[in-house]
PDB file of C-alpha atoms in Angstrom:
ATOM      1  CA  MET A  29     289.720-102.898-109.022  1.00  0.00           C
ATOM      2  CA  SER A  30     292.531-100.550-109.951  1.00  0.00           C
ATOM      3  CA  SER A  31     294.076-100.096-106.504  1.00  0.00           C
ATOM      4  CA  PRO A  32     293.445-101.301-102.960  1.00  0.00           C
ATOM      5  CA  ASP A  33     291.746 -97.986-102.172  1.00  0.00           C
ATOM      6  CA  SER A  34     289.222 -97.841-105.005  1.00  0.00           C
ATOM      7  CA  VAL A  35     286.618-100.043-106.621  1.00  0.00           C
ATOM      8  CA  ALA A  36     285.172 -99.733-110.106  1.00  0.00           C
ATOM      9  CA  LYS A  37     281.429 -99.544-110.699  1.00  0.00           C
ATOM     10  CA  HIS A  38     280.836 -99.319-114.409  1.00  0.00           C
ATOM     11  CA  ASP A  39     282.899 -96.238-115.366  1.00  0.00           C
ATOM     12  CA  GLU A  40     282.895 -94.741-111.875  1.00  0.00           C
ATOM     13  CA  LYS A  41     285.552 -94.998-109.194  1.00  0.00           C
ATOM     14  CA  TYR A  42     285.151 -94.829-105.450  1.00  0.00           C
ATOM     15  CA  LEU A  43     287.827 -93.555-103.133  1.00  0.00           C
ATOM     16  CA  VAL A  44     287.928 -95.368 -99.782  1.00  0.00           C
ATOM     17  CA  ARG A  45     289.722 -93.509 -97.021  1.00  0.00           C
ATOM     18  CA  ALA A  46     289.671 -92.600 -93.335  1.00  0.00           C
ATOM     19  CA  ILE A  47     287.630 -89.559 -92.383  1.00  0.00           C
ATOM     20  CA  ARG A  48     289.282 -86.319 -91.310  1.00  0.00           C
ATOM     21  CA  ALA A  49     288.339 -84.598 -88.047  1.00  0.00           C
ATOM     22  CA  GLU A  50     287.018 -81.475 -89.787  1.00  0.00           C
ATOM     23  CA  GLU A  51     284.502 -83.586 -91.766  1.00  0.00           C
ATOM     24  CA  TRP A  52     282.138 -83.954 -88.816  1.00  0.00           C
ATOM     25  CA  SER A  53     279.136 -82.503 -90.674  1.00  0.00           C
ATOM     26  CA  ALA A  54     279.533 -85.110 -93.431  1.00  0.00           C
ATOM     27  CA  VAL A  55     279.835 -87.812 -90.736  1.00  0.00           C
ATOM     28  CA  ARG A  56     276.540 -86.574 -89.303  1.00  0.00           C
ATOM     29  CA  ALA A  57     274.813 -86.395 -92.696  1.00  0.00           C
ATOM     30  CA  LEU A  58     275.788 -89.949 -93.687  1.00  0.00           C
ATOM     31  CA  ARG A  59     274.776 -91.360 -90.295  1.00  0.00           C
ATOM     32  CA  LEU A  60     271.370 -89.673 -90.510  1.00  0.00           C
ATOM     33  CA  GLN A  61     270.961 -91.063 -94.035  1.00  0.00           C
ATOM     34  CA  ALA A  62     271.795 -94.557 -92.730  1.00  0.00           C
ATOM     35  CA  LEU A  63     269.250 -94.242 -89.940  1.00  0.00           C
ATOM     36  CA  ARG A  64     266.540 -93.547 -92.542  1.00  0.00           C
ATOM     37  CA  ASP A  65     267.211 -96.863 -94.308  1.00  0.00           C
ATOM     38  CA  PRO A  66     264.248 -99.289 -94.190  1.00  0.00           C
ATOM     39  CA  VAL A  67     266.301-101.858 -92.220  1.00  0.00           C
ATOM     40  CA  ALA A  68     267.883 -99.337 -89.845  1.00  0.00           C
ATOM     41  CA  HIS A  69     265.847-100.788 -86.960  1.00  0.00           C
ATOM     42  CA  LEU A  70     267.740-104.076 -87.494  1.00  0.00           C
ATOM     43  CA  ALA A  71     271.131-102.590 -88.304  1.00  0.00           C
ATOM     44  CA  PHE A  72     271.586 -99.828 -85.746  1.00  0.00           C
ATOM     45  CA  LEU A  73     270.917 -99.447 -82.033  1.00  0.00           C
ATOM     46  CA  GLU A  74     270.166 -95.739 -82.498  1.00  0.00           C
ATOM     47  CA  THR A  75     267.139 -94.046 -84.024  1.00  0.00           C
ATOM     48  CA  TYR A  76     267.117 -91.209 -86.524  1.00  0.00           C
ATOM     49  CA  GLU A  77     265.330 -88.970 -84.020  1.00  0.00           C
ATOM     50  CA  ALA A  78     267.924 -89.565 -81.294  1.00  0.00           C
ATOM     51  CA  ALA A  79     270.848 -88.950 -83.654  1.00  0.00           C
ATOM     52  CA  ALA A  80     269.294 -85.850 -85.225  1.00  0.00           C
ATOM     53  CA  ALA A  81     268.809 -84.310 -81.780  1.00  0.00           C
ATOM     54  CA  LYS A  82     272.512 -84.528 -80.858  1.00  0.00           C
ATOM     55  CA  PRO A  83     274.418 -81.232 -80.826  1.00  0.00           C
ATOM     56  CA  ASP A  84     277.205 -80.369 -83.247  1.00  0.00           C
ATOM     57  CA  SER A  85     279.728 -80.911 -80.434  1.00  0.00           C
ATOM     58  CA  PHE A  86     278.760 -84.616 -80.323  1.00  0.00           C
ATOM     59  CA  TRP A  87     279.462 -85.024 -84.045  1.00  0.00           C
ATOM     60  CA  GLN A  88     282.703 -83.053 -83.789  1.00  0.00           C
ATOM     61  CA  GLU A  89     283.953 -85.312 -80.979  1.00  0.00           C
ATOM     62  CA  ARG A  90     282.805 -88.418 -82.844  1.00  0.00           C
ATOM     63  CA  ALA A  91     284.742 -87.375 -85.953  1.00  0.00           C
ATOM     64  CA  ILE A  92     287.877 -86.499 -83.978  1.00  0.00           C
ATOM     65  CA  GLY A  93     287.773 -89.886 -82.212  1.00  0.00           C
ATOM     66  CA  ALA A  94     287.523 -91.898 -85.443  1.00  0.00           C
ATOM     67  CA  ALA A  95     289.530 -89.734 -87.856  1.00  0.00           C
ATOM     68  CA  GLU A  96     292.776 -90.402 -89.620  1.00  0.00           C
ATOM     69  CA  GLY A  97     295.430 -90.691 -86.910  1.00  0.00           C
ATOM     70  CA  ALA A  98     293.043 -91.569 -84.067  1.00  0.00           C
ATOM     71  CA  ALA A  99     294.081 -94.624 -82.054  1.00  0.00           C
ATOM     72  CA  GLY A 100     290.806 -95.834 -80.512  1.00  0.00           C
ATOM     73  CA  ALA A 101     288.662 -96.026 -83.635  1.00  0.00           C
ATOM     74  CA  ARG A 102     288.762 -95.424 -87.358  1.00  0.00           C
ATOM     75  CA  GLN A 103     285.880 -94.574 -89.666  1.00  0.00           C
ATOM     76  CA  PHE A 104     286.353 -95.333 -93.345  1.00  0.00           C
ATOM     77  CA  ILE A 105     284.157 -93.790 -96.008  1.00  0.00           C
ATOM     78  CA  ALA A 106     283.693 -94.316 -99.730  1.00  0.00           C
ATOM     79  CA  GLU A 107     283.449 -91.240-101.937  1.00  0.00           C
ATOM     80  CA  ASP A 108     281.972 -91.301-105.409  1.00  0.00           C
ATOM     81  CA  PRO A 109     283.637 -89.359-108.277  1.00  0.00           C
ATOM     82  CA  ASP A 110     281.702 -86.218-107.284  1.00  0.00           C
ATOM     83  CA  GLY A 111     282.975 -86.389-103.698  1.00  0.00           C
ATOM     84  CA  MET A 112     279.651 -87.573-102.226  1.00  0.00           C
ATOM     85  CA  TRP A 113     279.998 -90.002 -99.334  1.00  0.00           C
ATOM     86  CA  VAL A 114     278.186 -93.177-100.326  1.00  0.00           C
ATOM     87  CA  GLY A 115     279.300 -95.699 -97.708  1.00  0.00           C
ATOM     88  CA  SER A 116     280.965 -96.105 -94.365  1.00  0.00           C
ATOM     89  CA  VAL A 117     282.290 -98.595 -91.836  1.00  0.00           C
ATOM     90  CA  THR A 118     283.872 -97.924 -88.438  1.00  0.00           C
ATOM     91  CA  VAL A 119     286.232-100.092 -86.404  1.00  0.00           C
ATOM     92  CA  LEU A 120     286.367 -99.523 -82.656  1.00  0.00           C
ATOM     93  CA  VAL A 121     289.398-100.793 -80.747  1.00  0.00           C
ATOM     94  CA  GLU A 122     288.526-102.913 -77.704  1.00  0.00           C
ATOM     95  CA  GLU A 123     291.433-103.512 -75.320  1.00  0.00           C
ATOM     96  CA  ALA A 124     291.971-106.681 -73.309  1.00  0.00           C
ATOM     97  CA  GLY A 125     290.906-106.260 -69.697  1.00  0.00           C
ATOM     98  CA  THR A 126     288.129-103.758 -70.433  1.00  0.00           C
ATOM     99  CA  THR A 127     284.406-104.290 -70.868  1.00  0.00           C
ATOM    100  CA  ASP A 128     282.494-103.825 -74.100  1.00  0.00           C
ATOM    101  CA  TRP A 129     279.324-101.800 -74.795  1.00  0.00           C
ATOM    102  CA  ALA A 130     277.156-104.634 -73.416  1.00  0.00           C
ATOM    103  CA  GLY A 131     279.183-104.956 -70.204  1.00  0.00           C
ATOM    104  CA  SER A 132     280.962-108.188 -71.228  1.00  0.00           C
ATOM    105  CA  PRO A 133     284.675-108.592 -70.545  1.00  0.00           C
ATOM    106  CA  VAL A 134     287.072-108.123 -73.457  1.00  0.00           C
ATOM    107  CA  GLU A 135     289.640-110.912 -73.371  1.00  0.00           C
ATOM    108  CA  ARG A 136     291.963-109.823 -76.187  1.00  0.00           C
ATOM    109  CA  ARG A 137     292.804-106.737 -78.218  1.00  0.00           C
ATOM    110  CA  GLN A 138     290.208-106.720 -80.936  1.00  0.00           C
ATOM    111  CA  GLY A 139     288.449-104.590 -83.479  1.00  0.00           C
ATOM    112  CA  HIS A 140     284.687-104.139 -83.329  1.00  0.00           C
ATOM    113  CA  VAL A 141     283.026-103.257 -86.636  1.00  0.00           C
ATOM    114  CA  VAL A 142     280.045-100.896 -86.337  1.00  0.00           C
ATOM    115  CA  GLY A 143     278.097 -98.484 -88.497  1.00  0.00           C
ATOM    116  CA  VAL A 144     278.192-100.450 -91.748  1.00  0.00           C
ATOM    117  CA  TYR A 145     276.225 -98.589 -94.407  1.00  0.00           C
ATOM    118  CA  VAL A 146     276.200 -98.167 -98.181  1.00  0.00           C
ATOM    119  CA  ARG A 147     273.599 -95.998 -99.908  1.00  0.00           C
ATOM    120  CA  PRO A 148     271.069 -98.243-101.710  1.00  0.00           C
ATOM    121  CA  GLU A 149     271.946 -96.994-105.190  1.00  0.00           C
ATOM    122  CA  HIS A 150     275.595 -98.036-104.632  1.00  0.00           C
ATOM    123  CA  ARG A 151     274.946-101.538-103.280  1.00  0.00           C
ATOM    124  CA  GLY A 152     275.778-104.708-105.151  1.00  0.00           C
ATOM    125  CA  CYS A 153     278.977-103.499-106.864  1.00  0.00           C
ATOM    126  CA  GLY A 154     281.548-104.734-104.341  1.00  0.00           C
ATOM    127  CA  LEU A 155     281.844-101.438-102.467  1.00  0.00           C
ATOM    128  CA  THR A 156     281.019-102.949 -99.061  1.00  0.00           C
ATOM    129  CA  GLU A 157     283.784-105.521 -99.569  1.00  0.00           C
ATOM    130  CA  VAL A 158     286.293-102.767-100.316  1.00  0.00           C
ATOM    131  CA  LEU A 159     285.220-100.846 -97.196  1.00  0.00           C
ATOM    132  CA  PHE A 160     285.671-104.037 -95.152  1.00  0.00           C
ATOM    133  CA  ASP A 161     289.079-104.713 -96.735  1.00  0.00           C
ATOM    134  CA  GLU A 162     290.289-101.289 -95.636  1.00  0.00           C
ATOM    135  CA  ALA A 163     288.785-101.621 -92.152  1.00  0.00           C
ATOM    136  CA  LEU A 164     290.323-105.065 -91.631  1.00  0.00           C
ATOM    137  CA  ARG A 165     293.698-103.960 -92.987  1.00  0.00           C
ATOM    138  CA  TRP A 166     293.749-101.203 -90.363  1.00  0.00           C
ATOM    139  CA  ALA A 167     292.641-103.563 -87.556  1.00  0.00           C
ATOM    140  CA  TRP A 168     295.452-106.009 -88.345  1.00  0.00           C
ATOM    141  CA  GLU A 169     297.966-103.142 -88.620  1.00  0.00           C
ATOM    142  CA  ILE A 170     297.171-101.960 -85.095  1.00  0.00           C
ATOM    143  CA  GLY A 171     297.588-105.465 -83.665  1.00  0.00           C
ATOM    144  CA  ALA A 172     294.013-106.683 -83.278  1.00  0.00           C
ATOM    145  CA  GLU A 173     293.938-110.429 -82.635  1.00  0.00           C
ATOM    146  CA  ARG A 174     290.448-110.675 -84.058  1.00  0.00           C
ATOM    147  CA  VAL A 175     287.666-108.472 -85.381  1.00  0.00           C
ATOM    148  CA  ARG A 176     284.071-108.898 -84.363  1.00  0.00           C
ATOM    149  CA  LEU A 177     280.718-107.422 -85.140  1.00  0.00           C
ATOM    150  CA  ILE A 178     277.227-107.748 -83.761  1.00  0.00           C
ATOM    151  CA  VAL A 179     274.290-108.353 -86.093  1.00  0.00           C
ATOM    152  CA  HIS A 180     270.548-108.603 -85.397  1.00  0.00           C
ATOM    153  CA  GLU A 181     269.272-112.173 -85.609  1.00  0.00           C
ATOM    154  CA  ASP A 182     266.661-111.087 -88.200  1.00  0.00           C
ATOM    155  CA  ASN A 183     269.146-109.270 -90.463  1.00  0.00           C
ATOM    156  CA  GLY A 184     269.759-112.129 -92.885  1.00  0.00           C
ATOM    157  CA  ARG A 185     271.153-109.914 -95.652  1.00  0.00           C
ATOM    158  CA  ALA A 186     273.915-108.630 -93.370  1.00  0.00           C
ATOM    159  CA  GLN A 187     274.635-112.110 -91.981  1.00  0.00           C
ATOM    160  CA  ARG A 188     275.099-113.483 -95.515  1.00  0.00           C
ATOM    161  CA  PHE A 189     277.498-110.663 -96.384  1.00  0.00           C
ATOM    162  CA  TYR A 190     279.533-111.120 -93.193  1.00  0.00           C
ATOM    163  CA  ARG A 191     279.905-114.846 -93.883  1.00  0.00           C
ATOM    164  CA  ARG A 192     280.960-114.110 -97.463  1.00  0.00           C
ATOM    165  CA  VAL A 193     283.835-111.898 -96.250  1.00  0.00           C
ATOM    166  CA  GLY A 194     285.002-114.493 -93.715  1.00  0.00           C
ATOM    167  CA  PHE A 195     283.184-113.715 -90.465  1.00  0.00           C
ATOM    168  CA  LEU A 196     281.645-116.672 -88.627  1.00  0.00           C
ATOM    169  CA  PRO A 197     279.122-116.828 -85.767  1.00  0.00           C
ATOM    170  CA  SER A 198     280.894-117.219 -82.415  1.00  0.00           C
ATOM    171  CA  GLY A 199     277.833-118.552 -80.590  1.00  0.00           C
ATOM    172  CA  VAL A 200     277.667-115.434 -78.391  1.00  0.00           C
ATOM    173  CA  THR A 201     274.284-113.708 -78.276  1.00  0.00           C
ATOM    174  CA  VAL A 202     273.461-110.337 -76.794  1.00  0.00           C
ATOM    175  CA  PRO A 203     269.859-109.595 -75.822  1.00  0.00           C
ATOM    176  CA  LEU A 204     268.491-106.266 -76.979  1.00  0.00           C
ATOM    177  CA  THR A 205     267.392-104.004 -74.176  1.00  0.00           C
ATOM    178  CA  ALA A 206     264.821-102.309 -76.427  1.00  0.00           C
ATOM    179  CA  ASP A 207     263.291-105.671 -77.401  1.00  0.00           C
ATOM    180  CA  PRO A 208     263.886-108.504 -74.889  1.00  0.00           C
ATOM    181  CA  GLU A 209     262.437-110.986 -77.412  1.00  0.00           C
ATOM    182  CA  ALA A 210     265.249-110.260 -79.921  1.00  0.00           C
ATOM    183  CA  ASN A 211     268.966-110.979 -79.891  1.00  0.00           C
ATOM    184  CA  GLU A 212     272.093-109.720 -81.553  1.00  0.00           C
ATOM    185  CA  LEU A 213     274.584-112.335 -82.737  1.00  0.00           C
ATOM    186  CA  GLU A 214     278.362-111.975 -82.566  1.00  0.00           C
ATOM    187  CA  TYR A 215     280.353-112.805 -85.693  1.00  0.00           C
ATOM    188  CA  VAL A 216     284.165-112.979 -85.572  1.00  0.00           C
ATOM    189  CA  LEU A 217     287.137-113.086 -87.891  1.00  0.00           C
ATOM    190  CA  VAL A 218     290.445-114.223 -86.424  1.00  0.00           C
ATOM    191  CA  ARG A 219     293.655-112.588 -87.599  1.00  0.00           C
ATOM    192  CA  PRO A 220     295.022-114.480 -90.605  1.00  0.00           C
TER     193      PRO A 220
END
C-alpha cells in the first residue's frame, strides 16, 4: 500500500475517496451493479427492480446526502486506474436519542455501515479493507463512539470479513420483514 488512500493490486492502483454530489449517476450505476450480485438477496434490503425504478431525483438526493462535506452520511468509493468505480461503502450517522431504520432506540452517536460492495473481479486483493479503513477513519473523526453494521445470518462470507477487520457480534438480532424466518445480526466495533 503506497498511501492510506490507495491499495495496490498487481500493478494497478485504486483511489479511495468520498463521492461528489454531481456523481449521482455513477452512484446509481454502482448500486444497480451491486443489486445484480448473486448474494444481493443476503446483502441488501433492496431489490434491483425497486432501485432501478427510482427517479433521477432520488439518486441526486442520495448523492448529495452522502457526498464529500455531508454531515449525516458519507459514501466512499474505490476507483480503478481507468476511473471505473469498483467498490463502495457508506457510513450513516445515527445520533443518540433517535431511532434507527428498524425502530430501535439509538443510545450513542454511532456510525452505521451499509452498502458494502466490491465488484467480483476486484475482490480478494485487500480493497474492501481499504474501503473500511477510510470509512472508519471518517466515523472516528466525526465523533462516533462505535460503528455498527447489520449482516444477514446466512451471509457467512461477510461475517468472516467483518470479524477479520475487528467487528464482533453484539447479540442483537433484527428480524427481516420480508422473511420472518430469517434474521439480521448486528456487529459492532467500539472506538479504539
